[in-house]
């Protein structure tokens, strides 16, 4: 029996558990395909025992480019079951590859119903590398998940001693350890060696208070992202429609518009009942719910969500409604 918070650590793979050839293998380790099981990962950070009573839960051992919506639903069920089976669990940490970490985190931020903090952590250097950052990120993730102030913050992402909200954070650099940044809104706080400190609270509605109830679903509605680029024709819009998309997110030119050919095809898709969300590829700022450019075309504005986050909110929204006004309300809420 211990007074430390009981923290469940769910392993999914990623660089944080990756093992390279030697200490200078910073980018080829993925090809070895060797990932530590979550037990091994935890055993490699004995300091965890000072901050938490850790319960390891293995889910998968894959690079996160392999993680998708069916994994999100499986993780959601694991989180729900873990807390239902053991109500003394005070927090959840998910270890994850950084490639899709922000997507899994935002899905959980919209889907999780448990009353305890959920933190997603990763690493930019494999566990075997010089200056590996995963051990500290895992330790900090457990400290944040066990902290009383973490309640009401929604799902959080913790790397590089920084706590970010799942909604706002993005991976902004391919190799730097300071890659996870909430560009427009800033981090929520620090996980410093002496203490965990929060400075602000997200205002957008987040887990466990959302209206989405997807734990029993076997899949989410298909939503595709269509990138805008100079001279783009309608090919990718038509491909999304042909693939059966229920929604399409346009990753538009800043401040939020597709090419003319894409726009014509997207308008046709909207008329056929496919929900079209207009986002921007810039990674900063709002797409404004413009009466002429967007409303008349029947599109929904993504507000300040990146295309990949707008896709996730649209997938969730479509489990509740396909009415564009209802979906506009959701983009104004989450
Ligand atoms: N390729 C890795 C992954 O996403 C990158 C990382 O974890 O940093 O699994």
CSV table of C-alpha atoms and ligand atoms in Angstrom, one decimal:
chain,number,residue,atom,x,y,z
A,1,UNK,CA,0.0,0.0,0.0
A,2,UNK,CA,1.3,3.4,-0.9
A,3,UNK,CA,0.1,7.0,-0.7
A,4,UNK,CA,1.4,7.7,-4.2
A,5,UNK,CA,-1.2,8.2,-7.0
A,6,UNK,CA,-2.1,5.1,-8.9
A,7,UNK,CA,-1.3,5.8,-12.6
A,8,UNK,CA,-2.1,3.4,-15.4
A,9,UNK,CA,0.5,3.6,-18.2
A,10,UNK,CA,-0.8,2.4,-21.6
A,11,UNK,CA,2.0,1.5,-24.1
A,12,UNK,CA,1.4,1.9,-27.8
A,13,UNK,CA,5.0,1.9,-29.1
A,14,UNK,CA,6.7,4.9,-30.8
A,15,UNK,CA,10.1,6.4,-30.5
A,16,UNK,CA,9.7,6.5,-26.7
A,17,UNK,CA,10.0,2.7,-26.6
A,18,UNK,CA,12.2,2.5,-29.8
A,19,UNK,CA,15.6,0.7,-29.6
A,20,UNK,CA,18.3,1.7,-32.1
A,21,UNK,CA,21.6,0.0,-33.2
A,22,UNK,CA,23.7,2.2,-31.0
A,23,UNK,CA,23.8,5.5,-29.0
A,24,UNK,CA,24.2,7.5,-32.2
A,25,UNK,CA,21.2,6.0,-34.0
A,26,UNK,CA,18.9,9.0,-34.0
A,27,UNK,CA,16.8,8.4,-37.1
A,28,UNK,CA,17.3,4.9,-38.5
A,29,UNK,CA,16.1,3.0,-35.4
A,30,UNK,CA,12.6,2.7,-36.9
A,31,UNK,CA,13.9,0.2,-39.4
A,32,UNK,CA,15.0,-2.3,-36.7
A,33,UNK,CA,11.3,-2.5,-35.7
A,34,UNK,CA,12.3,-3.1,-32.1
A,35,UNK,CA,10.1,-1.5,-29.5
A,36,UNK,CA,10.2,-2.1,-25.7
A,37,UNK,CA,7.1,-3.5,-24.1
A,38,UNK,CA,5.6,-1.0,-21.7
A,39,UNK,CA,6.9,-3.1,-18.7
A,40,UNK,CA,10.4,-2.7,-20.0
A,41,UNK,CA,9.9,1.0,-20.6
A,42,UNK,CA,8.7,1.5,-17.1
A,43,UNK,CA,11.5,-0.7,-15.7
A,44,UNK,CA,14.0,1.6,-17.4
A,45,UNK,CA,12.7,4.6,-15.3
A,46,UNK,CA,13.0,3.4,-11.7
A,47,UNK,CA,12.4,7.0,-10.5
A,48,UNK,CA,8.7,6.4,-11.5
A,49,UNK,CA,8.3,4.5,-8.2
A,50,UNK,CA,9.0,7.7,-6.3
A,51,UNK,CA,6.1,9.6,-8.0
A,52,UNK,CA,3.4,7.0,-8.7
A,53,UNK,CA,2.1,3.5,-8.1
A,54,UNK,CA,2.4,2.5,-11.8
A,55,UNK,CA,0.1,0.0,-13.4
A,56,UNK,CA,1.5,-1.0,-16.9
A,57,UNK,CA,-1.0,-1.9,-19.7
A,58,UNK,CA,0.3,-3.1,-23.0
A,59,UNK,CA,-1.8,-2.2,-26.0
A,60,UNK,CA,0.5,-2.2,-29.1
A,61,UNK,CA,4.1,-1.7,-30.1
A,62,UNK,CA,4.0,0.2,-33.4
A,63,UNK,CA,5.3,3.4,-34.9
A,64,UNK,CA,2.4,5.9,-34.6
A,65,UNK,CA,2.1,6.2,-38.4
A,66,UNK,CA,0.3,2.9,-38.0
A,67,UNK,CA,-2.2,4.3,-35.4
A,68,UNK,CA,-5.6,5.2,-36.7
A,69,UNK,CA,-9.3,5.6,-35.7
A,70,UNK,CA,-9.8,1.9,-34.8
A,71,UNK,CA,-6.8,2.2,-32.3
A,72,UNK,CA,-8.4,5.4,-30.9
A,73,UNK,CA,-11.6,3.5,-30.2
A,74,UNK,CA,-9.7,0.6,-28.7
A,75,UNK,CA,-7.6,3.0,-26.4
A,76,UNK,CA,-10.8,4.7,-25.3
A,77,UNK,CA,-12.3,1.4,-24.3
A,78,UNK,CA,-9.1,0.4,-22.4
A,79,UNK,CA,-9.1,3.7,-20.5
A,80,UNK,CA,-12.8,3.3,-19.6
A,81,UNK,CA,-12.3,-0.3,-18.5
A,82,UNK,CA,-9.2,0.5,-16.5
A,83,UNK,CA,-11.0,3.1,-14.4
A,84,UNK,CA,-14.2,1.1,-14.2
A,85,UNK,CA,-12.3,-2.0,-13.0
A,86,UNK,CA,-10.1,0.0,-10.5
A,87,UNK,CA,-11.6,3.2,-9.3
A,88,UNK,CA,-8.4,3.9,-7.3
A,89,UNK,CA,-6.7,4.8,-10.6
A,90,UNK,CA,-6.0,8.5,-10.3
A,91,UNK,CA,-4.7,9.2,-13.8
A,92,UNK,CA,-3.8,7.7,-17.2
A,93,UNK,CA,-0.6,8.1,-19.2
A,94,UNK,CA,-0.5,6.9,-22.8
A,95,UNK,CA,2.9,6.4,-24.4
A,96,UNK,CA,2.8,7.1,-28.1
A,97,UNK,CA,4.8,7.9,-31.2
A,98,UNK,CA,5.0,11.6,-32.0
A,99,UNK,CA,3.9,11.4,-35.6
A,100,UNK,CA,0.2,11.1,-34.8
A,101,UNK,CA,0.4,11.9,-31.1
A,102,UNK,CA,-1.6,15.1,-31.4
A,103,UNK,CA,-4.4,13.3,-33.3
A,104,UNK,CA,-4.8,10.5,-30.7
A,105,UNK,CA,-4.6,13.1,-27.9
A,106,UNK,CA,-7.4,15.3,-29.5
A,107,UNK,CA,-9.6,12.3,-30.2
A,108,UNK,CA,-9.3,11.3,-26.5
A,109,UNK,CA,-9.9,14.9,-25.5
A,110,UNK,CA,-13.3,14.7,-27.3
A,111,UNK,CA,-14.1,11.1,-26.4
A,112,UNK,CA,-12.9,10.2,-22.9
A,113,UNK,CA,-15.6,10.0,-20.2
A,114,UNK,CA,-13.5,9.1,-17.1
A,115,UNK,CA,-13.1,11.7,-14.4
A,116,UNK,CA,-9.3,11.3,-14.1
A,117,UNK,CA,-6.5,13.2,-15.9
A,118,UNK,CA,-5.3,11.7,-19.2
A,119,UNK,CA,-1.8,12.6,-20.4
A,120,UNK,CA,-0.2,11.5,-23.7
A,121,UNK,CA,3.6,11.4,-23.8
A,122,UNK,CA,6.2,10.5,-26.4
A,123,UNK,CA,9.9,11.1,-27.2
A,124,UNK,CA,12.0,12.6,-30.0
A,125,UNK,CA,15.0,10.3,-29.4
A,126,UNK,CA,14.8,6.5,-29.0
A,127,UNK,CA,15.4,5.0,-25.6
A,128,UNK,CA,18.9,3.8,-26.7
A,129,UNK,CA,20.2,7.2,-27.9
A,130,UNK,CA,22.5,9.7,-26.3
A,131,UNK,CA,20.3,12.3,-24.5
A,132,UNK,CA,17.2,10.2,-24.8
A,133,UNK,CA,14.2,12.3,-23.7
A,134,UNK,CA,11.6,9.5,-23.2
A,135,UNK,CA,12.4,8.6,-19.5
A,136,UNK,CA,11.9,12.2,-18.3
A,137,UNK,CA,8.8,12.7,-20.4
A,138,UNK,CA,7.3,9.5,-19.0
A,139,UNK,CA,8.2,10.5,-15.4
A,140,UNK,CA,6.7,14.0,-16.0
A,141,UNK,CA,3.6,12.5,-17.6
A,142,UNK,CA,3.0,10.4,-14.5
A,143,UNK,CA,3.6,13.5,-12.3
A,144,UNK,CA,1.1,15.6,-14.3
A,145,UNK,CA,-1.5,12.7,-14.4
A,146,UNK,CA,-1.2,12.4,-10.6
A,147,UNK,CA,-1.4,16.1,-9.9
A,148,UNK,CA,-4.6,17.5,-8.3
A,149,UNK,CA,-4.5,20.6,-10.6
A,150,UNK,CA,-4.6,18.5,-13.7
A,151,UNK,CA,-8.3,17.9,-13.3
A,152,UNK,CA,-10.5,20.0,-15.7
A,153,UNK,CA,-7.6,20.5,-18.1
A,154,UNK,CA,-8.9,18.0,-20.7
A,155,UNK,CA,-6.4,15.6,-22.2
A,156,UNK,CA,-2.8,16.9,-22.0
A,157,UNK,CA,0.4,16.3,-23.9
A,158,UNK,CA,3.6,16.4,-21.9
A,159,UNK,CA,7.1,16.4,-23.5
A,160,UNK,CA,10.2,18.5,-22.9
A,161,UNK,CA,8.9,19.6,-19.4
A,162,UNK,CA,5.9,21.4,-21.0
A,163,UNK,CA,2.2,20.7,-20.5
A,164,UNK,CA,0.1,21.5,-23.6
A,165,UNK,CA,-3.7,21.1,-24.2
A,166,UNK,CA,-4.5,18.3,-26.7
A,167,UNK,CA,-6.7,20.7,-28.8
A,168,UNK,CA,-4.0,23.3,-29.4
A,169,UNK,CA,-0.7,21.4,-29.6
A,170,UNK,CA,1.1,20.4,-32.8
A,171,UNK,CA,4.3,18.7,-33.6
A,172,UNK,CA,6.2,21.6,-35.2
A,173,UNK,CA,9.7,20.2,-35.9
A,174,UNK,CA,10.9,16.9,-37.3
A,175,UNK,CA,13.8,16.2,-34.9
A,176,UNK,CA,14.0,18.9,-32.1
A,177,UNK,CA,13.0,17.9,-28.6
A,178,UNK,CA,11.0,21.1,-28.2
A,179,UNK,CA,8.7,20.1,-31.1
A,180,UNK,CA,5.3,20.1,-29.3
A,181,UNK,CA,4.1,23.7,-29.3
A,182,UNK,CA,0.6,25.3,-28.9
A,183,UNK,CA,1.4,28.1,-31.3
A,184,UNK,CA,-1.4,30.6,-30.8
A,185,UNK,CA,-2.4,29.9,-27.2
A,186,UNK,CA,0.7,28.8,-25.4
A,187,UNK,CA,1.3,25.9,-23.0
A,188,UNK,CA,-0.8,25.3,-19.9
A,189,UNK,CA,2.2,24.9,-17.6
A,190,UNK,CA,5.5,23.3,-16.7
A,191,UNK,CA,6.5,19.9,-15.3
A,192,UNK,CA,9.6,21.1,-13.6
A,193,UNK,CA,11.8,19.0,-11.4
A,194,UNK,CA,10.5,20.6,-8.2
A,195,UNK,CA,6.8,20.7,-9.0
A,196,UNK,CA,4.1,20.7,-11.7
A,197,UNK,CA,2.8,24.3,-12.3
A,198,UNK,CA,-0.3,25.3,-14.2
A,199,UNK,CA,-0.9,28.9,-15.4
A,200,UNK,CA,-4.1,28.7,-17.4
A,201,UNK,CA,-7.1,26.4,-18.2
A,202,UNK,CA,-8.5,25.6,-21.6
A,203,UNK,CA,-11.9,27.2,-22.2
A,204,UNK,CA,-13.0,25.0,-25.1
A,205,UNK,CA,-15.1,22.1,-23.8
A,206,UNK,CA,-13.0,19.0,-23.3
A,207,UNK,CA,-13.2,15.5,-21.7
A,208,UNK,CA,-15.0,14.3,-19.8
A,209,UNK,CA,-17.7,17.0,-20.5
A,210,UNK,CA,-18.2,16.5,-24.3
A,211,UNK,CA,-21.4,15.3,-26.0
A,212,UNK,CA,-19.8,12.5,-27.9
A,213,UNK,CA,-20.4,8.9,-26.9
A,214,UNK,CA,-18.4,6.7,-29.2
A,215,UNK,CA,-16.9,4.0,-27.0
A,216,UNK,CA,-19.2,1.3,-28.4
A,217,UNK,CA,-18.7,2.2,-32.0
A,218,UNK,CA,-16.7,-0.2,-34.2
A,219,UNK,CA,-15.7,2.7,-36.6
A,220,UNK,CA,-15.9,6.4,-37.0
A,221,UNK,CA,-17.4,8.1,-40.0
A,222,UNK,CA,-14.9,8.5,-42.9
A,223,UNK,CA,-13.5,12.0,-43.2
A,224,UNK,CA,-10.8,12.9,-45.7
A,225,UNK,CA,-8.4,15.9,-45.9
A,226,UNK,CA,-7.8,17.5,-49.2
A,227,UNK,CA,-4.7,19.8,-49.4
A,228,UNK,CA,-4.8,23.0,-51.4
A,229,UNK,CA,-1.8,23.8,-53.6
A,230,UNK,CA,-1.2,26.1,-56.5
A,231,UNK,CA,-3.1,24.9,-59.5
A,232,UNK,CA,-4.8,22.0,-57.7
A,233,UNK,CA,-7.6,20.4,-59.7
A,234,UNK,CA,-10.6,18.4,-58.4
A,235,UNK,CA,-8.9,15.0,-58.3
A,236,UNK,CA,-8.5,14.6,-54.6
A,237,UNK,CA,-12.0,15.9,-53.8
A,238,UNK,CA,-13.5,13.5,-56.3
A,239,UNK,CA,-11.4,10.7,-54.9
A,240,UNK,CA,-12.7,11.4,-51.3
A,241,UNK,CA,-16.3,11.4,-52.6
A,242,UNK,CA,-15.7,8.1,-54.5
A,243,UNK,CA,-14.2,6.6,-51.4
A,244,UNK,CA,-17.4,7.3,-49.5
A,245,UNK,CA,-16.4,10.2,-47.3
A,246,UNK,CA,-19.1,11.5,-45.1
A,247,UNK,CA,-17.1,14.6,-44.6
A,248,UNK,CA,-14.2,16.4,-46.3
A,249,UNK,CA,-11.8,18.9,-44.6
A,250,UNK,CA,-10.2,21.3,-47.0
A,251,UNK,CA,-6.7,22.2,-45.8
A,252,UNK,CA,-6.9,25.5,-47.6
A,253,UNK,CA,-4.6,28.3,-48.6
A,254,UNK,CA,-4.3,30.7,-45.7
A,255,UNK,CA,-6.6,32.4,-44.6
A,256,UNK,CA,-8.8,29.4,-45.6
A,257,UNK,CA,-9.8,28.7,-49.2
A,258,UNK,CA,-9.3,25.9,-51.7
A,259,UNK,CA,-8.3,26.3,-55.3
A,260,UNK,CA,-11.2,27.3,-57.7
A,261,UNK,CA,-11.4,23.8,-59.1
A,262,UNK,CA,-11.4,22.3,-55.6
A,263,UNK,CA,-14.1,24.7,-54.5
A,264,UNK,CA,-16.4,23.8,-57.3
A,265,UNK,CA,-16.1,20.1,-56.5
A,266,UNK,CA,-16.5,20.8,-52.8
A,267,UNK,CA,-19.7,22.8,-53.4
A,268,UNK,CA,-21.0,19.9,-55.4
A,269,UNK,CA,-20.1,17.5,-52.5
A,270,UNK,CA,-21.8,19.7,-50.0
A,271,UNK,CA,-24.9,19.8,-52.1
A,272,UNK,CA,-24.8,16.0,-52.1
A,273,UNK,CA,-24.9,16.0,-48.3
A,274,UNK,CA,-21.2,15.6,-47.6
A,275,UNK,CA,-20.2,18.0,-44.8
A,276,UNK,CA,-17.3,20.2,-45.9
A,277,UNK,CA,-15.1,21.9,-43.3
A,278,UNK,CA,-12.8,24.7,-44.4
A,279,UNK,CA,-9.5,24.8,-42.5
A,280,UNK,CA,-6.2,26.5,-43.3
A,281,UNK,CA,-2.8,24.9,-43.9
A,282,UNK,CA,-1.0,27.8,-42.1
A,283,UNK,CA,-1.1,26.2,-38.6
A,284,UNK,CA,-2.0,29.5,-36.9
A,285,UNK,CA,-5.1,31.7,-36.7
A,286,UNK,CA,-8.9,31.2,-37.3
A,287,UNK,CA,-10.8,30.4,-40.4
A,288,UNK,CA,-13.6,32.9,-40.2
A,289,UNK,CA,-17.2,31.8,-40.7
A,290,UNK,CA,-17.5,34.1,-43.7
A,291,UNK,CA,-21.0,34.7,-45.0
A,292,UNK,CA,-20.0,35.0,-48.6
A,293,UNK,CA,-17.1,32.6,-49.2
A,294,UNK,CA,-18.1,29.9,-46.7
A,295,UNK,CA,-21.8,30.0,-45.8
A,296,UNK,CA,-23.0,30.5,-49.3
A,297,UNK,CA,-20.9,27.5,-50.4
A,298,UNK,CA,-22.4,25.5,-47.5
A,299,UNK,CA,-19.1,25.0,-45.8
A,300,UNK,CA,-18.3,25.0,-42.1
A,301,UNK,CA,-15.4,27.0,-40.7
A,302,UNK,CA,-12.7,25.1,-38.8
A,303,UNK,CA,-12.0,28.0,-36.5
A,304,UNK,CA,-8.5,27.6,-35.1
A,305,UNK,CA,-8.2,23.8,-35.5
A,306,UNK,CA,-5.5,22.5,-37.8
A,307,UNK,CA,-6.8,20.3,-40.7
A,308,UNK,CA,-5.9,17.1,-38.8
A,309,UNK,CA,-7.8,18.2,-35.7
A,310,UNK,CA,-10.7,19.5,-37.7
A,311,UNK,CA,-11.0,16.1,-39.3
A,312,UNK,CA,-11.2,14.5,-35.9
A,313,UNK,CA,-13.9,16.9,-34.6
A,314,UNK,CA,-15.9,16.4,-37.9
A,315,UNK,CA,-15.7,12.6,-37.4
A,316,UNK,CA,-17.0,13.0,-33.9
A,317,UNK,CA,-19.6,15.5,-34.9
A,318,UNK,CA,-20.9,13.2,-37.7
A,319,UNK,CA,-21.7,10.5,-35.0
A,320,UNK,CA,-24.2,13.0,-33.6
A,321,UNK,CA,-25.6,15.0,-36.6
A,322,UNK,CA,-24.9,15.8,-40.2
A,323,UNK,CA,-26.7,19.2,-40.0
A,324,UNK,CA,-24.2,21.9,-40.9
A,325,UNK,CA,-25.6,24.4,-38.3
A,326,UNK,CA,-25.3,21.8,-35.6
A,327,UNK,CA,-21.7,21.1,-36.7
A,328,UNK,CA,-21.0,24.9,-36.8
A,329,UNK,CA,-22.1,25.0,-33.2
A,330,UNK,CA,-19.7,22.1,-32.4
A,331,UNK,CA,-16.7,23.9,-34.1
A,332,UNK,CA,-17.6,26.9,-31.8
A,333,UNK,CA,-17.6,24.7,-28.7
A,334,UNK,CA,-14.7,22.3,-28.9
B,1,LIG,N1,8.1,7.5,-36.0
B,1,LIG,C1,7.8,7.7,-34.7
B,1,LIG,C2,6.4,7.5,-34.3
B,1,LIG,O1,5.6,8.3,-34.5
B,1,LIG,C3,8.2,9.1,-34.3
B,1,LIG,C4,8.2,9.3,-32.8
B,1,LIG,O2,7.7,8.6,-32.1
B,1,LIG,O3,8.8,10.3,-32.4
B,1,LIG,O4,6.1,6.4,-33.9
